[in-house]
């Protein structure tokens, strides 16, 4: 999910968004991935910070926390999110940055994990994140940079 708000009455607890997230996870076994936000702060941001959503921060080219990426105990994993090539109007490519560019890496990885074992539950996929730091090789660097909320790689 590449949308969010810091205003809890918009997407936070006790909203239709939380109900939809919980129904997707609990009733339909959907693995949900959301963005942590781009304010460079330790702020709670929904829907990415819901319990049933994997919250994704952004890393830079050194695998450290991208300067704009939110961080903190509610961030679950980090992925590349700075200078990511993307299509632009006019059929050209340009570098873009944001946690919206990080979340697809994690969603893709979740899909690969599920393709290896389609009977895997969202809970098992979510528990995999406790053994992840970054989808890049230098994950320990990202963990140190994000400071809190990112478990050590195993």
Tab-separated table of N, CA and C in Angstrom:
chain	number	residue	atom	x	y	z
A	1	UNK	N	0.842	-1.168	0.000
A	1	UNK	CA	0.000	0.000	0.000
A	1	UNK	C	0.886	1.228	0.000
A	2	UNK	N	0.623	2.091	-0.926
A	2	UNK	CA	1.437	3.287	-1.069
A	2	UNK	C	0.593	4.523	-0.780
A	3	UNK	N	-0.075	4.509	0.337
A	3	UNK	CA	-0.834	5.665	0.791
A	3	UNK	C	-0.777	5.674	2.301
A	4	UNK	N	-1.093	6.793	2.891
A	4	UNK	CA	-1.076	6.820	4.341
A	4	UNK	C	-1.326	8.190	4.905
A	5	UNK	N	-1.448	8.224	6.232
A	5	UNK	CA	-1.720	9.466	6.935
A	5	UNK	C	-1.239	9.347	8.369
A	6	UNK	N	-0.869	10.481	8.922
A	6	UNK	CA	-0.496	10.550	10.338
A	6	UNK	C	-1.713	10.895	11.192
A	7	UNK	N	-2.817	11.238	10.541
A	7	UNK	CA	-4.055	11.583	11.232
A	7	UNK	C	-4.818	10.280	11.474
A	8	UNK	N	-4.916	9.884	12.723
A	8	UNK	CA	-5.489	8.567	13.024
A	8	UNK	C	-6.952	8.445	12.611
A	9	UNK	N	-7.675	9.542	12.526
A	9	UNK	CA	-9.089	9.448	12.142
A	9	UNK	C	-9.260	9.188	10.649
A	10	UNK	N	-8.194	9.361	9.856
A	10	UNK	CA	-8.285	9.097	8.419
A	10	UNK	C	-8.107	7.622	8.104
A	11	UNK	N	-6.994	7.034	8.525
A	11	UNK	CA	-6.696	5.637	8.203
A	11	UNK	C	-6.329	4.823	9.425
A	12	UNK	N	-6.344	5.409	10.602
A	12	UNK	CA	-5.851	4.767	11.810
A	12	UNK	C	-6.814	3.792	12.449
A	13	UNK	N	-6.562	3.510	13.734
A	13	UNK	CA	-7.417	2.564	14.467
A	13	UNK	C	-8.889	2.962	14.417
A	14	UNK	N	-9.725	1.954	14.366
A	14	UNK	CA	-11.181	2.131	14.377
A	14	UNK	C	-11.709	2.857	13.147
A	15	UNK	N	-11.040	2.665	12.008
A	15	UNK	CA	-11.524	3.236	10.745
A	15	UNK	C	-11.871	2.095	9.788
A	16	UNK	N	-12.516	2.451	8.686
A	16	UNK	CA	-12.845	1.458	7.660
A	16	UNK	C	-11.572	0.848	7.083
A	17	UNK	N	-10.483	1.625	7.030
A	17	UNK	CA	-9.220	1.101	6.507
A	17	UNK	C	-8.698	-0.001	7.424
A	18	UNK	N	-8.717	0.213	8.731
A	18	UNK	CA	-8.257	-0.829	9.647
A	18	UNK	C	-9.129	-2.076	9.515
A	19	UNK	N	-10.426	-1.894	9.404
A	19	UNK	CA	-11.320	-3.049	9.253
A	19	UNK	C	-11.002	-3.820	7.972
A	20	UNK	N	-10.745	-3.096	6.878
A	20	UNK	CA	-10.418	-3.752	5.610
A	20	UNK	C	-9.089	-4.495	5.698
A	21	UNK	N	-8.090	-3.883	6.341
A	21	UNK	CA	-6.785	-4.519	6.525
A	21	UNK	C	-6.945	-5.802	7.332
A	22	UNK	N	-7.646	-5.713	8.443
A	22	UNK	CA	-7.824	-6.888	9.307
A	22	UNK	C	-8.621	-7.991	8.616
A	23	UNK	N	-9.659	-7.616	7.859
A	23	UNK	CA	-10.428	-8.618	7.117
A	23	UNK	C	-9.559	-9.291	6.058
A	24	UNK	N	-8.772	-8.513	5.324
A	24	UNK	CA	-7.898	-9.090	4.295
A	24	UNK	C	-6.923	-10.074	4.913
A	25	UNK	N	-6.364	-9.702	6.046
A	25	UNK	CA	-5.376	-10.555	6.711
A	25	UNK	C	-6.021	-11.773	7.366
A	26	UNK	N	-7.041	-11.537	8.181
A	26	UNK	CA	-7.639	-12.610	8.980
A	26	UNK	C	-8.570	-13.526	8.199
A	27	UNK	N	-9.367	-12.975	7.297
A	27	UNK	CA	-10.365	-13.772	6.592
A	27	UNK	C	-9.884	-14.303	5.247
A	28	UNK	N	-8.975	-13.576	4.614
A	28	UNK	CA	-8.579	-13.929	3.252
A	28	UNK	C	-7.104	-14.287	3.117
A	29	UNK	N	-6.384	-14.324	4.241
A	29	UNK	CA	-4.976	-14.745	4.248
A	29	UNK	C	-4.099	-13.909	3.319
A	30	UNK	N	-4.328	-12.590	3.267
A	30	UNK	CA	-3.557	-11.696	2.416
A	30	UNK	C	-2.364	-11.150	3.200
A	31	UNK	N	-1.180	-11.185	2.579
A	31	UNK	CA	0.004	-10.546	3.154
A	31	UNK	C	-0.032	-9.093	2.700
A	32	UNK	N	-0.030	-8.172	3.657
A	32	UNK	CA	-0.155	-6.752	3.365
A	32	UNK	C	1.166	-6.035	3.617
A	33	UNK	N	1.569	-5.205	2.661
A	33	UNK	CA	2.807	-4.452	2.745
A	33	UNK	C	2.464	-2.978	2.601
A	34	UNK	N	3.001	-2.138	3.502
A	34	UNK	CA	2.702	-0.715	3.461
A	34	UNK	C	3.953	0.129	3.651
A	35	UNK	N	3.842	1.381	3.282
A	35	UNK	CA	4.967	2.303	3.371
A	35	UNK	C	5.072	2.916	4.770
A	36	UNK	N	6.312	3.181	5.191
A	36	UNK	CA	6.562	3.784	6.503
A	36	UNK	C	6.415	5.302	6.476
A	37	UNK	N	6.575	5.915	5.324
A	37	UNK	CA	6.447	7.362	5.211
A	37	UNK	C	7.771	8.035	4.897
A	38	UNK	N	7.682	9.301	4.480
A	38	UNK	CA	8.838	10.025	3.944
A	38	UNK	C	9.116	11.337	4.663
A	39	UNK	N	8.968	11.355	5.974
A	39	UNK	CA	9.222	12.573	6.726
A	39	UNK	C	10.523	12.543	7.514
A	40	UNK	N	11.286	11.464	7.392
A	40	UNK	CA	12.544	11.345	8.120
A	40	UNK	C	12.352	11.379	9.622
A	41	UNK	N	11.245	10.835	10.085
A	41	UNK	CA	10.889	10.959	11.501
A	41	UNK	C	10.433	9.625	12.083
A	42	UNK	N	10.433	9.565	13.389
A	42	UNK	CA	9.943	8.394	14.123
A	42	UNK	C	8.474	8.635	14.447
A	43	UNK	N	7.647	8.615	13.416
A	43	UNK	CA	6.225	8.884	13.558
A	43	UNK	C	5.419	7.643	13.207
A	44	UNK	N	4.278	7.503	13.851
A	44	UNK	CA	3.332	6.445	13.509
A	44	UNK	C	2.556	6.894	12.278
A	45	UNK	N	2.461	6.007	11.288
A	45	UNK	CA	1.766	6.326	10.047
A	45	UNK	C	0.919	5.123	9.649
A	46	UNK	N	-0.346	5.358	9.411
A	46	UNK	CA	-1.262	4.290	9.035
A	46	UNK	C	-1.579	4.363	7.556
A	47	UNK	N	-1.845	3.230	6.890
A	47	UNK	CA	-2.045	1.893	7.427
A	47	UNK	C	-0.759	1.089	7.621
A	48	UNK	N	0.393	1.622	7.231
A	48	UNK	CA	1.643	0.879	7.334
A	48	UNK	C	1.982	0.390	8.723
A	49	UNK	N	1.516	1.071	9.753
A	49	UNK	CA	1.870	0.698	11.118
A	49	UNK	C	0.855	-0.207	11.803
A	50	UNK	N	-0.148	-0.680	11.085
A	50	UNK	CA	-1.058	-1.655	11.681
A	50	UNK	C	-0.323	-2.961	11.940
A	51	UNK	N	-0.765	-3.687	12.927
A	51	UNK	CA	-0.153	-4.965	13.295
A	51	UNK	C	-0.114	-5.946	12.123
A	52	UNK	N	-1.125	-5.937	11.278
A	52	UNK	CA	-1.220	-6.916	10.195
A	52	UNK	C	-0.613	-6.433	8.881
A	53	UNK	N	0.195	-5.382	8.941
A	53	UNK	CA	0.844	-4.830	7.751
A	53	UNK	C	2.354	-4.832	7.974
A	54	UNK	N	3.102	-5.243	6.974
A	54	UNK	CA	4.561	-5.160	7.021
A	54	UNK	C	4.927	-3.741	6.616
A	55	UNK	N	5.487	-2.967	7.538
A	55	UNK	CA	5.848	-1.575	7.306
A	55	UNK	C	7.266	-1.487	6.751
A	56	UNK	N	7.425	-0.782	5.613
A	56	UNK	CA	8.694	-0.754	4.891
A	56	UNK	C	9.310	0.644	4.892
A	57	UNK	N	10.552	0.716	5.360
A	57	UNK	CA	11.354	1.941	5.296
A	57	UNK	C	12.207	1.898	4.037
A	58	UNK	N	12.853	3.026	3.713
A	58	UNK	CA	13.694	3.115	2.515
A	58	UNK	C	15.167	3.173	2.880
A	59	UNK	N	15.979	2.492	2.062
A	59	UNK	CA	17.427	2.585	2.196
A	59	UNK	C	17.993	3.356	1.012
A	60	UNK	N	19.222	3.857	1.190
A	60	UNK	CA	19.899	4.574	0.111
A	60	UNK	C	20.902	3.648	-0.581
A	61	UNK	N	21.760	4.214	-1.438
A	61	UNK	CA	22.694	3.396	-2.214
A	61	UNK	C	23.767	2.731	-1.353
A	62	UNK	N	23.948	3.177	-0.108
A	62	UNK	CA	24.912	2.542	0.795
A	62	UNK	C	24.236	1.541	1.727
A	63	UNK	N	22.941	1.336	1.543
A	63	UNK	CA	22.114	0.461	2.361
A	63	UNK	C	21.880	1.033	3.751
A	64	UNK	N	22.106	2.313	3.928
A	64	UNK	CA	21.734	2.997	5.162
A	64	UNK	C	20.349	3.576	5.020
A	65	UNK	N	19.811	4.108	6.113
A	65	UNK	CA	18.482	4.721	6.044
A	65	UNK	C	18.537	5.928	5.121
A	66	UNK	N	17.618	5.956	4.158
A	66	UNK	CA	17.491	7.125	3.292
A	66	UNK	C	17.077	8.307	4.163
A	67	UNK	N	17.641	9.477	3.917
A	67	UNK	CA	17.420	10.639	4.781
A	67	UNK	C	15.953	10.968	4.985
A	68	UNK	N	15.110	10.668	4.021
A	68	UNK	CA	13.695	11.017	4.091
A	68	UNK	C	12.844	9.940	4.759
A	69	UNK	N	13.380	8.734	4.905
A	69	UNK	CA	12.579	7.596	5.356
A	69	UNK	C	12.215	7.690	6.831
A	70	UNK	N	10.957	7.406	7.132
A	70	UNK	CA	10.564	7.276	8.527
A	70	UNK	C	11.221	6.036	9.112
A	71	UNK	N	11.312	5.996	10.416
A	71	UNK	CA	11.991	4.909	11.114
A	71	UNK	C	11.314	4.695	12.447
A	72	UNK	N	11.767	3.714	13.208
A	72	UNK	CA	11.249	3.495	14.548
A	72	UNK	C	10.779	2.077	14.776
A	73	UNK	N	10.232	1.863	15.944
A	73	UNK	CA	9.886	0.510	16.375
A	73	UNK	C	8.784	-0.134	15.543
A	74	UNK	N	7.998	0.641	14.825
A	74	UNK	CA	6.916	0.062	14.037
A	74	UNK	C	7.339	-0.289	12.607
A	75	UNK	N	8.565	0.071	12.227
A	75	UNK	CA	9.084	-0.310	10.916
A	75	UNK	C	9.560	-1.754	11.006
A	76	UNK	N	9.155	-2.564	10.036
A	76	UNK	CA	9.484	-3.983	10.056
A	76	UNK	C	10.697	-4.344	9.221
A	77	UNK	N	10.861	-3.693	8.079
A	77	UNK	CA	11.917	-4.074	7.146
A	77	UNK	C	12.260	-2.865	6.288
A	78	UNK	N	13.445	-2.901	5.673
A	78	UNK	CA	13.880	-1.805	4.802
A	78	UNK	C	14.253	-2.360	3.438
A	79	UNK	N	14.070	-1.549	2.406
A	79	UNK	CA	14.402	-1.943	1.038
A	79	UNK	C	14.845	-0.690	0.274
A	80	UNK	N	15.537	-0.878	-0.854
A	80	UNK	CA	15.987	0.280	-1.631
A	80	UNK	C	14.830	1.224	-1.948
A	81	UNK	N	15.080	2.515	-1.774
A	81	UNK	CA	14.022	3.486	-2.020
A	81	UNK	C	14.523	4.850	-2.456
A	82	UNK	N	15.798	4.968	-2.765
A	82	UNK	CA	16.343	6.260	-3.190
A	82	UNK	C	16.956	6.109	-4.580
A	83	UNK	N	16.571	6.999	-5.498
A	83	UNK	CA	17.104	6.963	-6.855
A	83	UNK	C	16.659	5.753	-7.647
A	84	UNK	N	15.431	5.310	-7.429
A	84	UNK	CA	14.894	4.131	-8.126
A	84	UNK	C	14.355	4.559	-9.495
A	85	UNK	N	14.833	3.906	-10.546
A	85	UNK	CA	14.350	4.247	-11.885
A	85	UNK	C	12.888	3.863	-12.027
A	86	UNK	N	12.116	4.778	-12.588
A	86	UNK	CA	10.697	4.543	-12.802
A	86	UNK	C	10.273	5.254	-14.080
A	87	UNK	N	9.160	4.823	-14.636
A	87	UNK	CA	8.655	5.463	-15.843
A	87	UNK	C	8.079	6.828	-15.510
A	88	UNK	N	8.208	7.728	-16.446
A	88	UNK	CA	7.694	9.085	-16.310
A	88	UNK	C	6.810	9.410	-17.520
A	89	UNK	N	6.068	10.485	-17.419
A	89	UNK	CA	5.250	10.935	-18.540
A	89	UNK	C	6.167	11.178	-19.739
A	90	UNK	N	5.742	10.746	-20.893
A	90	UNK	CA	6.542	10.917	-22.096
A	90	UNK	C	7.373	9.700	-22.446
A	91	UNK	N	7.198	8.618	-21.678
A	91	UNK	CA	7.897	7.380	-21.997
A	91	UNK	C	9.361	7.365	-21.635
A	92	UNK	N	9.775	8.218	-20.700
A	92	UNK	CA	11.174	8.244	-20.274
A	92	UNK	C	11.291	7.672	-18.868
A	93	UNK	N	12.510	7.387	-18.463
A	93	UNK	CA	12.797	6.902	-17.120
A	93	UNK	C	13.536	7.979	-16.352
A	94	UNK	N	13.273	8.028	-15.057
A	94	UNK	CA	13.981	8.967	-14.188
A	94	UNK	C	14.062	8.374	-12.792
A	95	UNK	N	15.030	8.823	-12.032
A	95	UNK	CA	15.178	8.362	-10.659
A	95	UNK	C	14.162	9.025	-9.748
A	96	UNK	N	13.522	8.221	-8.924
A	96	UNK	CA	12.566	8.717	-7.937
A	96	UNK	C	12.912	8.117	-6.593
A	97	UNK	N	12.422	8.758	-5.530
A	97	UNK	CA	12.719	8.276	-4.187
A	97	UNK	C	11.475	8.292	-3.322
A	98	UNK	N	11.446	7.385	-2.357
A	98	UNK	CA	10.351	7.340	-1.394
A	98	UNK	C	10.099	5.911	-0.950
A	99	UNK	N	9.411	5.791	0.174
A	99	UNK	CA	9.086	4.455	0.651
A	99	UNK	C	8.083	3.765	-0.279
A	100	UNK	N	7.410	4.539	-1.113
A	100	UNK	CA	6.524	3.942	-2.123
A	100	UNK	C	7.313	3.137	-3.146
A	101	UNK	N	8.601	3.413	-3.292
A	101	UNK	CA	9.451	2.644	-4.194
A	101	UNK	C	10.088	1.460	-3.470
A	102	UNK	N	10.077	1.472	-2.143
A	102	UNK	CA	10.642	0.390	-1.332
A	102	UNK	C	9.648	-0.754	-1.150
A	103	UNK	N	8.401	-0.419	-0.913
A	103	UNK	CA	7.383	-1.428	-0.610
A	103	UNK	C	7.237	-2.491	-1.702
A	104	UNK	N	7.331	-2.152	-2.997
A	104	UNK	CA	7.200	-3.209	-4.011
A	104	UNK	C	8.285	-4.285	-3.929
A	105	UNK	N	9.490	-3.936	-3.497
A	105	UNK	CA	10.527	-4.955	-3.313
A	105	UNK	C	10.079	-5.987	-2.284
A	106	UNK	N	9.519	-5.499	-1.191
A	106	UNK	CA	9.091	-6.388	-0.114
A	106	UNK	C	7.864	-7.189	-0.540
A	107	UNK	N	6.934	-6.549	-1.230
A	107	UNK	CA	5.758	-7.269	-1.728
A	107	UNK	C	6.182	-8.373	-2.693
A	108	UNK	N	7.152	-8.075	-3.554
A	108	UNK	CA	7.655	-9.083	-4.482
A	108	UNK	C	8.317	-10.245	-3.760
A	109	UNK	N	9.101	-9.933	-2.728
A	109	UNK	CA	9.744	-10.974	-1.941
A	109	UNK	C	8.704	-11.843	-1.230
A	110	UNK	N	7.667	-11.218	-0.695
A	110	UNK	CA	6.588	-11.981	-0.053
A	110	UNK	C	5.925	-12.910	-1.070
A	111	UNK	N	5.716	-12.413	-2.285
A	111	UNK	CA	5.135	-13.242	-3.336
A	111	UNK	C	6.024	-14.424	-3.687
A	112	UNK	N	7.333	-14.201	-3.750
A	112	UNK	CA	8.263	-15.304	-4.029
A	112	UNK	C	8.221	-16.346	-2.921
A	113	UNK	N	8.177	-15.897	-1.663
A	113	UNK	CA	8.094	-16.836	-0.549
A	113	UNK	C	6.813	-17.668	-0.626
A	114	UNK	N	5.700	-17.000	-0.934
A	114	UNK	CA	4.429	-17.716	-1.038
A	114	UNK	C	4.404	-18.655	-2.239
A	115	UNK	N	5.097	-18.290	-3.318
A	115	UNK	CA	5.120	-19.168	-4.493
A	115	UNK	C	5.872	-20.464	-4.208
A	116	UNK	N	6.810	-20.426	-3.276
A	116	UNK	CA	7.538	-21.639	-2.904
A	116	UNK	C	6.705	-22.550	-2.023
A	117	UNK	N	5.750	-21.974	-1.303
A	117	UNK	CA	4.873	-22.766	-0.441
A	117	UNK	C	3.523	-22.071	-0.347
A	118	UNK	N	2.621	-22.350	-1.297
A	118	UNK	CA	1.315	-21.680	-1.330
A	118	UNK	C	0.464	-21.909	-0.080
A	119	UNK	N	0.813	-22.902	0.721
A	119	UNK	CA	0.040	-23.146	1.946
A	119	UNK	C	0.526	-22.273	3.097
A	120	UNK	N	1.606	-21.539	2.875
A	120	UNK	CA	2.148	-20.646	3.915
A	120	UNK	C	1.099	-19.595	4.266
A	121	UNK	N	0.934	-19.355	5.539
A	121	UNK	CA	-0.052	-18.370	5.993
A	121	UNK	C	0.583	-16.991	6.079
A	122	UNK	N	-0.236	-15.934	6.083
A	122	UNK	CA	0.322	-14.596	6.262
A	122	UNK	C	1.141	-14.477	7.546
A	123	UNK	N	0.728	-15.188	8.589
A	123	UNK	CA	1.476	-15.143	9.849
A	123	UNK	C	2.880	-15.674	9.693
A	124	UNK	N	3.051	-16.723	8.907
A	124	UNK	CA	4.387	-17.269	8.664
A	124	UNK	C	5.190	-16.277	7.832
A	125	UNK	N	4.565	-15.665	6.823
A	125	UNK	CA	5.262	-14.677	6.010
A	125	UNK	C	5.655	-13.468	6.850
A	126	UNK	N	4.771	-13.065	7.755
A	126	UNK	CA	5.078	-11.937	8.635
A	126	UNK	C	6.209	-12.298	9.584
A	127	UNK	N	6.252	-13.550	10.061
A	127	UNK	CA	7.309	-13.927	10.990
A	127	UNK	C	8.654	-13.952	10.289
A	128	UNK	N	8.655	-14.135	8.978
A	128	UNK	CA	9.899	-14.101	8.215
A	128	UNK	C	10.561	-12.741	8.353
A	129	UNK	N	9.767	-11.707	8.503
A	129	UNK	CA	10.336	-10.361	8.610
A	129	UNK	C	11.185	-10.205	9.858
A	130	UNK	N	10.978	-11.012	10.872
A	130	UNK	CA	11.806	-10.898	12.072
A	130	UNK	C	13.213	-11.423	11.823
A	131	UNK	N	13.417	-12.076	10.689
A	131	UNK	CA	14.747	-12.542	10.330
A	131	UNK	C	15.325	-11.715	9.191
A	132	UNK	N	14.659	-10.632	8.819
A	132	UNK	CA	15.102	-9.787	7.708
A	132	UNK	C	15.472	-8.403	8.227
A	133	UNK	N	16.325	-7.750	7.506
A	133	UNK	CA	16.623	-6.357	7.770
A	133	UNK	C	16.441	-5.587	6.482
A	134	UNK	N	17.049	-6.052	5.435
A	134	UNK	CA	16.998	-5.364	4.163
A	134	UNK	C	17.022	-6.404	3.058
A	135	UNK	N	16.467	-6.062	1.913
A	135	UNK	CA	16.514	-6.986	0.802
A	135	UNK	C	17.866	-6.916	0.101
A	136	UNK	N	18.738	-6.033	0.549
A	136	UNK	CA	20.100	-5.946	0.000
A	136	UNK	C	21.063	-6.728	0.890
A	137	UNK	N	22.231	-6.981	0.379
A	137	UNK	CA	23.206	-7.810	1.092
A	137	UNK	C	23.704	-7.178	2.385
A	138	UNK	N	23.801	-5.861	2.468
A	138	UNK	CA	24.375	-5.210	3.643
A	138	UNK	C	23.347	-4.860	4.682
A	139	UNK	N	22.451	-5.764	4.993
A	139	UNK	CA	21.334	-5.489	5.881
A	139	UNK	C	21.696	-4.978	7.250
A	140	UNK	N	22.824	-5.382	7.807
A	140	UNK	CA	23.197	-4.934	9.145
A	140	UNK	C	23.412	-3.429	9.178
A	141	UNK	N	23.891	-2.861	8.070
A	141	UNK	CA	24.071	-1.412	7.998
A	141	UNK	C	22.734	-0.701	8.133
A	142	UNK	N	21.732	-1.215	7.427
A	142	UNK	CA	20.409	-0.610	7.499
A	142	UNK	C	19.844	-0.701	8.901
A	143	UNK	N	20.064	-1.812	9.567
A	143	UNK	CA	19.543	-1.984	10.925
A	143	UNK	C	20.139	-0.948	11.858
A	144	UNK	N	21.422	-0.717	11.753
A	144	UNK	CA	22.065	0.264	12.616
A	144	UNK	C	21.554	1.665	12.289
A	145	UNK	N	21.334	1.945	11.024
A	145	UNK	CA	20.879	3.260	10.624
A	145	UNK	C	19.443	3.518	11.023
A	146	UNK	N	18.606	2.495	10.961
A	146	UNK	CA	17.202	2.675	11.314
A	146	UNK	C	17.004	2.716	12.823
A	147	UNK	N	17.999	2.301	13.576
A	147	UNK	CA	18.088	2.459	15.030
A	147	UNK	C	17.168	1.569	15.827
A	148	UNK	N	15.883	1.589	15.577
A	148	UNK	CA	14.981	0.776	16.378
A	148	UNK	C	13.978	0.107	15.454
A	149	UNK	N	13.435	-0.983	15.922
A	149	UNK	CA	12.363	-1.641	15.191
A	149	UNK	C	12.802	-2.608	14.138
A	150	UNK	N	14.102	-2.674	13.839
A	150	UNK	CA	14.578	-3.602	12.827
A	150	UNK	C	15.428	-4.657	13.494
A	151	UNK	N	14.982	-5.907	13.480
A	151	UNK	CA	15.762	-6.981	14.100
A	151	UNK	C	17.072	-7.218	13.367
A	152	UNK	N	18.031	-7.785	14.040
A	152	UNK	CA	19.301	-8.138	13.423
A	152	UNK	C	19.101	-9.264	12.429
A	153	UNK	N	19.864	-9.243	11.358
A	153	UNK	CA	19.778	-10.291	10.349
A	153	UNK	C	20.320	-11.595	10.919
A	154	UNK	N	19.699	-12.712	10.551
A	154	UNK	CA	20.174	-14.020	11.008
A	154	UNK	C	20.451	-14.896	9.820
